Amino acid sequence: MSQTVDRALSILPLLAQGPADLGQVAERLGVHKSTALRLLRTLHEHGLVYRQEDQRYRLGARLFALAQEAVENLDVREIAHPHLVALNDRCGHTVHLAVYEEQEVLYIDKVESRYPVRMYSRIGKPVAITVAAVAKLLLADLTEPERRAIAEKLDYPMYTSRSTPDAAAFLKELAVVREQGWATDLGGHEESINCIGAPVRGADGRVVAAMSVSAPNVVVTAEELLTLLPLVRRTAETISREYSGTNRPKKV
Amino acid sequence: MSQTVDRALSILPLLAQGPADLGQVAERLGVHKSTALRLLRTLHEHGLVYRQEDQRYRLGARLFALAQEAVENLDVREIAHPHLVALNDRCGHTVHLAVYEEQEVLYIDKVESRYPVRMYSRIGKPVAITVAAVAKLLLADLTEPERRAIAEKLDYPMYTSRSTPDAAAFLKELAVVREQGWATDLGGHEESINCIGAPVRGADGRVVAAMSVSAPNVVVTAEELLTLLPLVRRTAETISREYSGTNRPKKV
DNA sequence: AAGTTTCGTTGCAACATATGCAACACCCAT
DNA sequence: ATGGGTGTTGCATATGTTGCAACGAAACTT
């Protein structure tokens, strides 16, 4: 763990929230302005940070290029995408694809129902890990000690009265999900939104990604949403088959 | 310029080419293995780098998350987006939005005609700078010495027989674009694809982004596409107005 | 199975490098 | 003019980073 690099990298999420000037960066990093300046300069040279005309800093172009390459290396996404679209065509609801990476669950694709162009809205943002259907699916596939370790490290915010309250309940839920091969989130994150999900598996049977369909209560009830379960599971299995079949052995 | 940070950041483009193990990273950085290890660890803690099962490193999904968050905060894009969609609704063709940054032109938004969900495909990727209509528009707005400096640094790949052949031709084209306030790419990148574009200007009149409409020959001829020019220019002007109007004075 | 190579990891001492300070330069407002 | 607000530079100190060498573990050979 390198202190200097650590500080420099801490600037990135800070700037992701919006442009900031030198003083703000220094303050939020807890370092002297001159130090912040030099770190920013280095980031700037690598194109990760951009300096706009008012001299404030924000994230730069190269970061986007890198991110693009990073996501291209996730070939699950490419394979899954057309199937997610097809699913969206049939049911009309929002479809998500997520992966587990380093103690986090991240959406890597999304097809939205009403506003097809508003796709970016949440991709890349960390998922509410204790309640989301995709998170349960991904965590349920870890080994028992891993699950336990993570469950105990997590916070359990009560987004709603139906949110997972604590580690014990979470582990129990994971066991259920693990056995039944699918997962739900019924109003656990937002009171009026329900969600059903299924796992995408690699050739060795391990879960490499998870997909879900979300819809608000006002459109369909939880019961109606659950009738889509076979369709969702079938889609996930189709993706799994294609992913395990056409792929080079060692990936993601 | 911080050496430590500089080395750490140099790892990212290196990994963008594909996964690498510790030894490879150390060698290509020209540092000792232990040094590379510590740098990688720091990158890892910030999620920029992911360690796959065979212990090799690759770019992490967090990068994607950061970029995503940053893109959301780019307000040109937010303001322009609905107008791009409206334009797409009317003409049916692919619509692009691009910005210039640090010697590069990048697409930051795209509304595609046939495959509305395939939006991600190229966003964030550098544009073919010597031929694309949006690139001409963005570069044409720079000062004369800047244009000359860039034009001389560029390569001029002959994608097709109509591609811009050299710096002289490029500068001449920029002068034309600058004066007429719009640009075209008629088969300069791909033989069968034509493109027309217009600039988005900020409060001070400077070009902050450029938009374009693209369509293949088989759908509409170049002449037919040109009839859309007034519509495209009007859209760009609408975005410009909204952008300069509702915003605090100093912004990208 | 034992030997051998390869790769990742750790502790440590020496050095190089990042740090905070203080002073300067600059712009905008009063 | 003058004051507060920026961003920027040179410098001496010491903090943090570096390479080394040795360890451990796993993979491959024999």
PDB file of N, CA and C (backbone and C1' of nucleotides) in Angstrom, chain A residues 14-15 18-25 28 40 50 52 54-58, chain D residues 7:
ATOM      1  N   LEU A  14     -13.505  11.354  -5.961  1.00  0.00           N
ATOM      2  CA  LEU A  14     -13.853  12.693  -5.505  1.00  0.00           C
ATOM      3  C   LEU A  14     -14.269  13.563  -6.692  1.00  0.00           C
ATOM      4  N   LEU A  15     -13.518  13.470  -7.766  1.00  0.00           N
ATOM      5  CA  LEU A  15     -13.832  14.272  -8.939  1.00  0.00           C
ATOM      6  C   LEU A  15     -15.014  13.706  -9.728  1.00  0.00           C
ATOM      7  N   GLY A  18     -18.117  15.505  -9.367  1.00  0.00           N
ATOM      8  CA  GLY A  18     -18.247  16.799 -10.010  1.00  0.00           C
ATOM      9  C   GLY A  18     -16.925  17.540  -9.939  1.00  0.00           C
ATOM     10  N   PRO A  19     -16.791  18.566 -10.745  1.00  0.00           N
ATOM     11  CA  PRO A  19     -15.535  19.324 -10.783  1.00  0.00           C
ATOM     12  C   PRO A  19     -15.195  19.927  -9.426  1.00  0.00           C
ATOM     13  N   ALA A  20     -13.911  20.056  -9.146  1.00  0.00           N
ATOM     14  CA  ALA A  20     -13.464  20.661  -7.895  1.00  0.00           C
ATOM     15  C   ALA A  20     -12.190  21.452  -8.141  1.00  0.00           C
ATOM     16  N   ASP A  21     -11.954  22.476  -7.353  1.00  0.00           N
ATOM     17  CA  ASP A  21     -10.718  23.238  -7.528  1.00  0.00           C
ATOM     18  C   ASP A  21      -9.645  22.703  -6.579  1.00  0.00           C
ATOM     19  N   LEU A  22      -8.455  23.244  -6.740  1.00  0.00           N
ATOM     20  CA  LEU A  22      -7.309  22.744  -5.997  1.00  0.00           C
ATOM     21  C   LEU A  22      -7.548  22.735  -4.490  1.00  0.00           C
ATOM     22  N   GLY A  23      -8.083  23.815  -3.989  1.00  0.00           N
ATOM     23  CA  GLY A  23      -8.320  23.928  -2.554  1.00  0.00           C
ATOM     24  C   GLY A  23      -9.242  22.836  -2.041  1.00  0.00           C
ATOM     25  N   GLN A  24     -10.301  22.603  -2.750  1.00  0.00           N
ATOM     26  CA  GLN A  24     -11.264  21.573  -2.341  1.00  0.00           C
ATOM     27  C   GLN A  24     -10.625  20.188  -2.339  1.00  0.00           C
ATOM     28  N   VAL A  25      -9.856  19.924  -3.364  1.00  0.00           N
ATOM     29  CA  VAL A  25      -9.198  18.625  -3.445  1.00  0.00           C
ATOM     30  C   VAL A  25      -8.246  18.451  -2.261  1.00  0.00           C
ATOM     31  N   ARG A  28     -10.193  17.912   1.027  1.00  0.00           N
ATOM     32  CA  ARG A  28     -10.833  16.609   1.157  1.00  0.00           C
ATOM     33  C   ARG A  28      -9.829  15.467   1.232  1.00  0.00           C
ATOM     34  N   LEU A  40      -2.321  16.030  -8.727  1.00  0.00           N
ATOM     35  CA  LEU A  40      -3.219  16.332  -9.839  1.00  0.00           C
ATOM     36  C   LEU A  40      -2.448  16.460 -11.146  1.00  0.00           C
ATOM     37  N   TYR A  50      -8.752  16.137 -16.086  1.00  0.00           N
ATOM     38  CA  TYR A  50      -8.813  17.175 -17.096  1.00  0.00           C
ATOM     39  C   TYR A  50      -9.004  18.513 -16.404  1.00  0.00           C
ATOM     40  N   GLN A  52     -10.499  22.086 -16.675  1.00  0.00           N
ATOM     41  CA  GLN A  52     -11.370  22.897 -17.500  1.00  0.00           C
ATOM     42  C   GLN A  52     -10.986  24.365 -17.435  1.00  0.00           C
ATOM     43  N   ASP A  54     -12.168  27.059 -16.205  1.00  0.00           N
ATOM     44  CA  ASP A  54     -12.172  27.792 -14.940  1.00  0.00           C
ATOM     45  C   ASP A  54     -11.128  27.221 -13.991  1.00  0.00           C
ATOM     46  N   GLN A  55     -10.245  26.402 -14.528  1.00  0.00           N
ATOM     47  CA  GLN A  55      -9.139  25.835 -13.776  1.00  0.00           C
ATOM     48  C   GLN A  55      -9.542  24.734 -12.800  1.00  0.00           C
ATOM     49  N   ARG A  56     -10.806  24.439 -12.747  1.00  0.00           N
ATOM     50  CA  ARG A  56     -11.192  23.331 -11.885  1.00  0.00           C
ATOM     51  C   ARG A  56     -10.862  22.011 -12.572  1.00  0.00           C
ATOM     52  N   TYR A  57     -10.726  20.980 -11.768  1.00  0.00           N
ATOM     53  CA  TYR A  57     -10.385  19.676 -12.298  1.00  0.00           C
ATOM     54  C   TYR A  57     -11.624  18.790 -12.376  1.00  0.00           C
ATOM     55  N   ARG A  58     -11.642  17.941 -13.397  1.00  0.00           N
ATOM     56  CA  ARG A  58     -12.627  16.881 -13.426  1.00  0.00           C
ATOM     57  C   ARG A  58     -12.002  15.676 -14.116  1.00  0.00           C
TER      58      ARG A  58
ATOM     59  P    DG D   7      -7.174  26.975  -6.937  1.00  0.00           P
ATOM     60  O5'  DG D   7      -5.807  27.268  -7.698  1.00  0.00           O
ATOM     61  C5'  DG D   7      -5.843  27.681  -9.054  1.00  0.00           C
ATOM     62  C4'  DG D   7      -4.452  28.083  -9.506  1.00  0.00           C
ATOM     63  C3'  DG D   7      -3.456  26.926  -9.596  1.00  0.00           C
ATOM     64  O3'  DG D   7      -2.689  27.056 -10.788  1.00  0.00           O
ATOM     65  C1'  DG D   7      -2.621  28.576  -8.130  1.00  0.00           C
TER      66       DG D   7
END
